[in-house]
Structures are given as structure tokens and as C-alpha cells.
GROMACS .gro file of C-alpha atoms in nm:
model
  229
    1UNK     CA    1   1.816   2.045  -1.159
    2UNK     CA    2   2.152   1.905  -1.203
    3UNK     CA    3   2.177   1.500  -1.255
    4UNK     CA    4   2.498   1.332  -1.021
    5UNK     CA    5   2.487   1.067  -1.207
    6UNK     CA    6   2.546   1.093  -1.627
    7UNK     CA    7   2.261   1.059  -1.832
    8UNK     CA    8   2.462   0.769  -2.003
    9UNK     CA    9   2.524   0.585  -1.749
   10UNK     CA   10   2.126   0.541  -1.628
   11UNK     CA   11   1.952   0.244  -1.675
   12UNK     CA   12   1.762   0.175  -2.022
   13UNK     CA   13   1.387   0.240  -1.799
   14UNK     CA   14   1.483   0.575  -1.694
   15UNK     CA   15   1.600   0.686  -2.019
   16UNK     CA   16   1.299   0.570  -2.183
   17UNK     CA   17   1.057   0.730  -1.931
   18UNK     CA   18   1.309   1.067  -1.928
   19UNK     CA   19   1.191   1.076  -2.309
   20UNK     CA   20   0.823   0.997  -2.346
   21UNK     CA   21   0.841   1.280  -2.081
   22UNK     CA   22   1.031   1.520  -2.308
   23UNK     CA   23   0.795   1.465  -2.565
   24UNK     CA   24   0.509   1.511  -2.374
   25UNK     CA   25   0.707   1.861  -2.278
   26UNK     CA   26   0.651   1.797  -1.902
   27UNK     CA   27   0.925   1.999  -1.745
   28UNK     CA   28   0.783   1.930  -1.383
   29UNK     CA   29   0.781   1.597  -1.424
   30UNK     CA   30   1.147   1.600  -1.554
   31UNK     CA   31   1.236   1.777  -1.232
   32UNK     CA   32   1.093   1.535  -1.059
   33UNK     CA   33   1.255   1.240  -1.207
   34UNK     CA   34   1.587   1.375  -1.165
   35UNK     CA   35   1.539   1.478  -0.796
   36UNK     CA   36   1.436   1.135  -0.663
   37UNK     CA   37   1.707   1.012  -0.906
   38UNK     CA   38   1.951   1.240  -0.686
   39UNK     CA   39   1.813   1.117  -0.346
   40UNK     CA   40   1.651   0.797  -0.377
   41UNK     CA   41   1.972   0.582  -0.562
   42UNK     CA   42   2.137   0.311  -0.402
   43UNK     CA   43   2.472   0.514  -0.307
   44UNK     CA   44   2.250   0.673  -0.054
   45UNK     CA   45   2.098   0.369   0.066
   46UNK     CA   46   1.816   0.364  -0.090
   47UNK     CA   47   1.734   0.031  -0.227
   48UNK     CA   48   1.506  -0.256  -0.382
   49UNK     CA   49   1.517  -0.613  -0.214
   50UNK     CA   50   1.743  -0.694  -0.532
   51UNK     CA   51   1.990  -0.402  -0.460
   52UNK     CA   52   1.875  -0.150  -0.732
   53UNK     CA   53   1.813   0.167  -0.727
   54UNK     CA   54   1.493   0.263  -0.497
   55UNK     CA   55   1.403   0.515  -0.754
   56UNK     CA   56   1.350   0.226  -1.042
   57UNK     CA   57   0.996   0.135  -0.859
   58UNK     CA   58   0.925   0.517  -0.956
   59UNK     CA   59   0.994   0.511  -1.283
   60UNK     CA   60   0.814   0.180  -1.287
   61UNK     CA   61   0.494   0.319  -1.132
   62UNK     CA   62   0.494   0.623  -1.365
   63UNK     CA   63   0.579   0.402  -1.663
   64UNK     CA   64   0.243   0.216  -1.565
   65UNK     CA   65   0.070   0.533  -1.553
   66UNK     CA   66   0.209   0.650  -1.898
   67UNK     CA   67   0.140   0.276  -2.067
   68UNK     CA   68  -0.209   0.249  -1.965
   69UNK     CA   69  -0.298   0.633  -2.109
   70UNK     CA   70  -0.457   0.737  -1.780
   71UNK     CA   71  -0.616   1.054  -1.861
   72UNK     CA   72  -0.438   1.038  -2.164
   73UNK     CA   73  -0.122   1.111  -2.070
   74UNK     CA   74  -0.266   1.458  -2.056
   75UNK     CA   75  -0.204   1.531  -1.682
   76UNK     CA   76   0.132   1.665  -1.583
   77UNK     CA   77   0.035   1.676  -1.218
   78UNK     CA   78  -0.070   1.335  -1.190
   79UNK     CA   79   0.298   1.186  -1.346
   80UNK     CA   80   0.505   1.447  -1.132
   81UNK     CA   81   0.305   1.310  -0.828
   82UNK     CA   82   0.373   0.989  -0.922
   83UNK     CA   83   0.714   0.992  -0.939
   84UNK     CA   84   0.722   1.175  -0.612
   85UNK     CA   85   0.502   0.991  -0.424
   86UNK     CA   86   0.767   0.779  -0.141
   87UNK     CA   87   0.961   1.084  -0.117
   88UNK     CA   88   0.826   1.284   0.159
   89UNK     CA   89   0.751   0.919   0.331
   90UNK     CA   90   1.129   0.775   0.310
   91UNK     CA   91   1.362   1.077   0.278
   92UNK     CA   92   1.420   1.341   0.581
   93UNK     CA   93   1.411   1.708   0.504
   94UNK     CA   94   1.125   1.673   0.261
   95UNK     CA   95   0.741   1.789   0.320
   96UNK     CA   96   0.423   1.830   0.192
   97UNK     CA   97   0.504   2.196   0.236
   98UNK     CA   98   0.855   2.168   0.025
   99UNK     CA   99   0.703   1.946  -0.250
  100UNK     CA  100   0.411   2.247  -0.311
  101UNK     CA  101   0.684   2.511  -0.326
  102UNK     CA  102   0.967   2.298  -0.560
  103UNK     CA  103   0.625   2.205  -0.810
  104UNK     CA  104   0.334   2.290  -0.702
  105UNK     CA  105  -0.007   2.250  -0.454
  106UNK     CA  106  -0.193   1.999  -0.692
  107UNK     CA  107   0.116   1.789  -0.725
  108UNK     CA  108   0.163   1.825  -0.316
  109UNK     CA  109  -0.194   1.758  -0.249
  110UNK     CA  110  -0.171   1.412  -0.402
  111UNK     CA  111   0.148   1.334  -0.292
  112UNK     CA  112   0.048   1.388   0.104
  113UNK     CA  113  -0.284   1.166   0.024
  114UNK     CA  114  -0.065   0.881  -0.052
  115UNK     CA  115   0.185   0.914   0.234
  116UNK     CA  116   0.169   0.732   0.537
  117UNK     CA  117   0.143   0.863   0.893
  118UNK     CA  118   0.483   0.788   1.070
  119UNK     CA  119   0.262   0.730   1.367
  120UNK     CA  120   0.039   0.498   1.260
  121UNK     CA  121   0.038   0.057   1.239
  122UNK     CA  122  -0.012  -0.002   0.836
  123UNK     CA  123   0.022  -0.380   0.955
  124UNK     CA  124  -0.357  -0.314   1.095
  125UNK     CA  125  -0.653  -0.397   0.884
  126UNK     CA  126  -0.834  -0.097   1.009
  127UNK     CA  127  -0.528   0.148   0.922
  128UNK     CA  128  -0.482   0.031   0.600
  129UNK     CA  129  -0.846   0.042   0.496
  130UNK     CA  130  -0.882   0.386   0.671
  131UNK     CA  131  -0.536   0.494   0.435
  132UNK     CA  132  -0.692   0.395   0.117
  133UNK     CA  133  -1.060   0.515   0.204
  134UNK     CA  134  -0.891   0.872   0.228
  135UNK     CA  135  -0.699   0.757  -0.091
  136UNK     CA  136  -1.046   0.709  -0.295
  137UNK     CA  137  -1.123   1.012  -0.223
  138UNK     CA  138  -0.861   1.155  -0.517
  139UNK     CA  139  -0.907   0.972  -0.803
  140UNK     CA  140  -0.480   1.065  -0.919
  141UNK     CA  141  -0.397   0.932  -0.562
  142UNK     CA  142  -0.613   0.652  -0.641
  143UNK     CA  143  -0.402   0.564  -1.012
  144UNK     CA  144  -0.086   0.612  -0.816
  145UNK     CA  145  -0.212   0.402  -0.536
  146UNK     CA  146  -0.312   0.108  -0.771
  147UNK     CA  147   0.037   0.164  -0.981
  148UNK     CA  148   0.253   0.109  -0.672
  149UNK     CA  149   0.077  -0.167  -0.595
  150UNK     CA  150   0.109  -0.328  -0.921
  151UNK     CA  151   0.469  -0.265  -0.905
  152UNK     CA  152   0.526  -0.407  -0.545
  153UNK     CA  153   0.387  -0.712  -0.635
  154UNK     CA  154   0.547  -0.766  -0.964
  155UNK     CA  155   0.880  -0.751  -0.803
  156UNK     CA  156   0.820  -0.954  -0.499
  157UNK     CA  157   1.012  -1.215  -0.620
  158UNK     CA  158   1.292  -1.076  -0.467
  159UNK     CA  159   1.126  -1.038  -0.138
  160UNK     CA  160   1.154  -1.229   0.166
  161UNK     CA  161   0.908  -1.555   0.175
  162UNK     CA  162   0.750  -1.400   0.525
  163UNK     CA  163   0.719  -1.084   0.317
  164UNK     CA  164   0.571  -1.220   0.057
  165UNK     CA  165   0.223  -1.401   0.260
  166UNK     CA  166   0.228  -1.090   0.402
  167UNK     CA  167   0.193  -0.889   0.079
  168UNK     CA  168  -0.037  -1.192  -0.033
  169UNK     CA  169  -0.284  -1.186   0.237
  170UNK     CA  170  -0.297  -0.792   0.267
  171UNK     CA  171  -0.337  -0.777  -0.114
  172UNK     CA  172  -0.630  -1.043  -0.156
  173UNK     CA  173  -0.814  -0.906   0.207
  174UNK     CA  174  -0.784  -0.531   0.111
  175UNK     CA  175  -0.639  -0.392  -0.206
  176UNK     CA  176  -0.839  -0.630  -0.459
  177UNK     CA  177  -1.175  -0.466  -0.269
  178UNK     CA  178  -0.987  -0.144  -0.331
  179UNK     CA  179  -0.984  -0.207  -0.683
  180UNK     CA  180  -1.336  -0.316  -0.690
  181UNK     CA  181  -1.425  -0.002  -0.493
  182UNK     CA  182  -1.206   0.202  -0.762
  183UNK     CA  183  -1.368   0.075  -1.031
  184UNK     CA  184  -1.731   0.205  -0.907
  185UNK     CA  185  -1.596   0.518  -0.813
  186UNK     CA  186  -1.429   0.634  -1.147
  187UNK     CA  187  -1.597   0.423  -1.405
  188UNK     CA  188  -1.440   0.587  -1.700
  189UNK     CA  189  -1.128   0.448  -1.593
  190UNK     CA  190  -1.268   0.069  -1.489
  191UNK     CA  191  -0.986  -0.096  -1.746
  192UNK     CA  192  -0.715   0.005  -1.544
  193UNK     CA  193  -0.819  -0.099  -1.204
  194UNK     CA  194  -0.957  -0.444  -1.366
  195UNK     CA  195  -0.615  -0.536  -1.493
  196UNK     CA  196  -0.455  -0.408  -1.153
  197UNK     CA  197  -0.632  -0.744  -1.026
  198UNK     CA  198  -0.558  -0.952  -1.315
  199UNK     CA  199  -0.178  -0.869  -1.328
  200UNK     CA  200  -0.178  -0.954  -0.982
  201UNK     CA  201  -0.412  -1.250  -0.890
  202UNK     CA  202  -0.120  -1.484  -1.086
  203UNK     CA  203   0.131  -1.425  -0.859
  204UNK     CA  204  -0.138  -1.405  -0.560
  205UNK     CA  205  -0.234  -1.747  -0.605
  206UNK     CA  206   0.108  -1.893  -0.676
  207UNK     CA  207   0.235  -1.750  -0.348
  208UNK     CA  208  -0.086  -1.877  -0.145
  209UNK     CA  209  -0.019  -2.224  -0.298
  210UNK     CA  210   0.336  -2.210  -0.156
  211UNK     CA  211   0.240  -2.057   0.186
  212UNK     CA  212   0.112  -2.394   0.364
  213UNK     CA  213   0.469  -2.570   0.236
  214UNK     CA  214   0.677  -2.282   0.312
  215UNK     CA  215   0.544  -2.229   0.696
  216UNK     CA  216   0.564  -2.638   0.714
  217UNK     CA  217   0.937  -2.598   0.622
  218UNK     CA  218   0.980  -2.325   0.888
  219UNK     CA  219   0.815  -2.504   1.193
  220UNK     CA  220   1.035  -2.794   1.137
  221UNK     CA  221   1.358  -2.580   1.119
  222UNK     CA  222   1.237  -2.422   1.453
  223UNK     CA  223   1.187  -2.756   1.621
  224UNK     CA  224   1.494  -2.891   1.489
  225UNK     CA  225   1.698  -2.544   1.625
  226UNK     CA  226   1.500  -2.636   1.974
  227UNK     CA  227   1.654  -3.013   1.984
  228UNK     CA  228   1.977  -2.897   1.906
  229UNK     CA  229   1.972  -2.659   2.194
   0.00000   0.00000   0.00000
């Protein structure tokens, strides 16, 4: 696959994850990179809450993966999934279907596991826990699920406040239990979800400390908006 963009010109991240791939000889996984580097940049309107590149929370995720020696970096699949796994969820024209034929079924199976339904209310407790209960049930879903979380969270900073209780009360009600849950499931790997919760519980508890003064400040902006009607 041919880059649009020159390989000079990327950022520092994607070079760096471009060669631990190359020396791991993971040719899929290359592939992959460059595709969602193709479709998922910020000329295309794919972006971060800070403007960058969409496709930077990939590499991110899959940089996780690779730091933390999941498997031992010995997977192919499992990376090439990873760095695939918003594309059939945010970009039209790709499937489940496409992403077995372009790679291959393994690397579609756990790709579709960690796609949303188009259909369905995430915002709902019950569809949430229902999407990572199916989730569990692969434990490379289940890396890439606790990767992208890791990732979301980390650069929340540039989110909306709103966005950010959100992400705070969704992450302590459900995804800590999902690491918990992980943990029992695939033992071996306990490390990784443990420090999932302890990368994130910092940031947790400095945005619920900030929630009660934040809402406060919004209230009285609304009342005053009401007066001045």
C-alpha cells in the first residue's frame, strides 16, 4: 500500500511504531498502519479533540500493546487488529467482510468483536456491559479493549468538561469491573489489566473532584442566561 503522506513528514510516534513493526517483520500490520494512516488523518476529517490526526489514538493503542509485551509481541493478528479496530466503526465502505479479505479472518474476527452496533445506545449501562461481556469473550479483543481505553482517558484533557464526567462515571461504574473481570479471566496476563486501573484511577479521581465545582459553575451560568432573558 502506497503512503499519501511522506514517510518524513509523519509524526515521531508513527515512525517509531512503523519500525518496532519492521523489526518484528509484521507486514500485515504495516499494511494496516498505512491504510488507517490513508483514511483516518485529519485532511479527511478525521480528528482528536486537539485537532490531530484520528489515526495517532491507533498508533497509541498499538504502542500500548507493543510496550506492555502482550503475548510477547509474538502475535501479528492481535497488533494488525489493533490498529484496525475504529475503522469499520467510523469510516463508510469498510466491513467485517473487507477487513477478512485485505488481512485476514482472525484479524476480522477481533476487529467486529470490538465494533459497535450503529443501532444500538452505548450511553446505556446495559449496552455497554452487554458490548464488553461479548468483548471478554476474546481475550485479543479484550487487550485492545483495555488499550483504547487507556488511551481515551489519557488524552481527555482535551475533551469537553461534560465529556469528561461522562467518561469518568462510565469508566469507574463499568470498565474498572471490566478490568477486574479481565484479570480473572486471563490470569497470565493480570499485570496489564491491573495497571489499566492504576494509569487511570489518577485522572478518575481528579476529574470527580472537579465535577461538583464544574456543574456548580454551569447552573449559575444557566440562571444568569435565564435573568438576562
Amino acid at each position: 500500500m502506497t503512503l499519501y503522506v511522506p514517510f518524513e513528514e509523519l509524526s515521531d510516534r508513527t515512525k517509531h511504531l512503523f519500525k518496532e513493526l519492521r523489526m518484528l517483520g509484521y507486514q500485515n500490520a504495516i499494511k494496516a498502519l498505512e491504510l488507517v494512516i490513508n483514511e483516518m488523518c485529519a485532511e479527511k476529517g478525521y480528528k482528536r479533540y486537539n485537532g490531530a490526526h484520528y489515526y495517532y489514538h491507533l498508533v497509541d493503542v498499538t504502542q500500548i500493546l507493543i510496550n506492555m509485551r502482550i503475548k510477547d509481541n509474538e502475535d501479528e493478528n492481535l497488533l494488525t487488529a489493533s490498529i484496525l479496530h475504529d475503522i469499520v466503526e467510523d469510516v463508510p465502505g469498510y466491513t467485517i467482510e473487507k477487513i477478512s479479505k485485505m488481512f485476514n479472518l482472525r484479524v476480522a474476527q477481533i476487529v467486529k468483536k470490538v465494533t459497535k452496533e450503529k443501532n444500538v445506545d452505548y450511553t446505556k449501562p446495559e449496552n455497554l456491559i452487554a458490548y464488553l461481556n461479548i468483548i471478554l469473550e476474546d481475550e485479543d479483543a479484550t487487550f485492545i479493549k483495555t488499550a483504547d481505553r487507556m488511551n481515551n482517558f489519557a488524552t481527555l484533557r482535551y475533551a469537553p468538561f461534560e465529556k469528561k464526567i461522562r467518561q469518568a462515571e462510565e469508566t469507574a461504574a463499568i470498565f474498572i469491573p471490566f478490568f477486574k473481570k479481565a484479570r480473572s479471566i486471563y490470569y497470565t496476563h493480570s499485570a496489564f489489566f491491573f495497571s489499566a486501573k492504576t494509569n487511570i484511577e489518577p485522572l478518575l479521581w481528579e476529574i470527580q473532584a472537579h465535577a461538583d465545582t464544574y456543574l456548580e459553575k454551569e447552573t449559575l451560568l444557566q440562571l444568569m442566561n435565564e435573568e438576562n432573558k
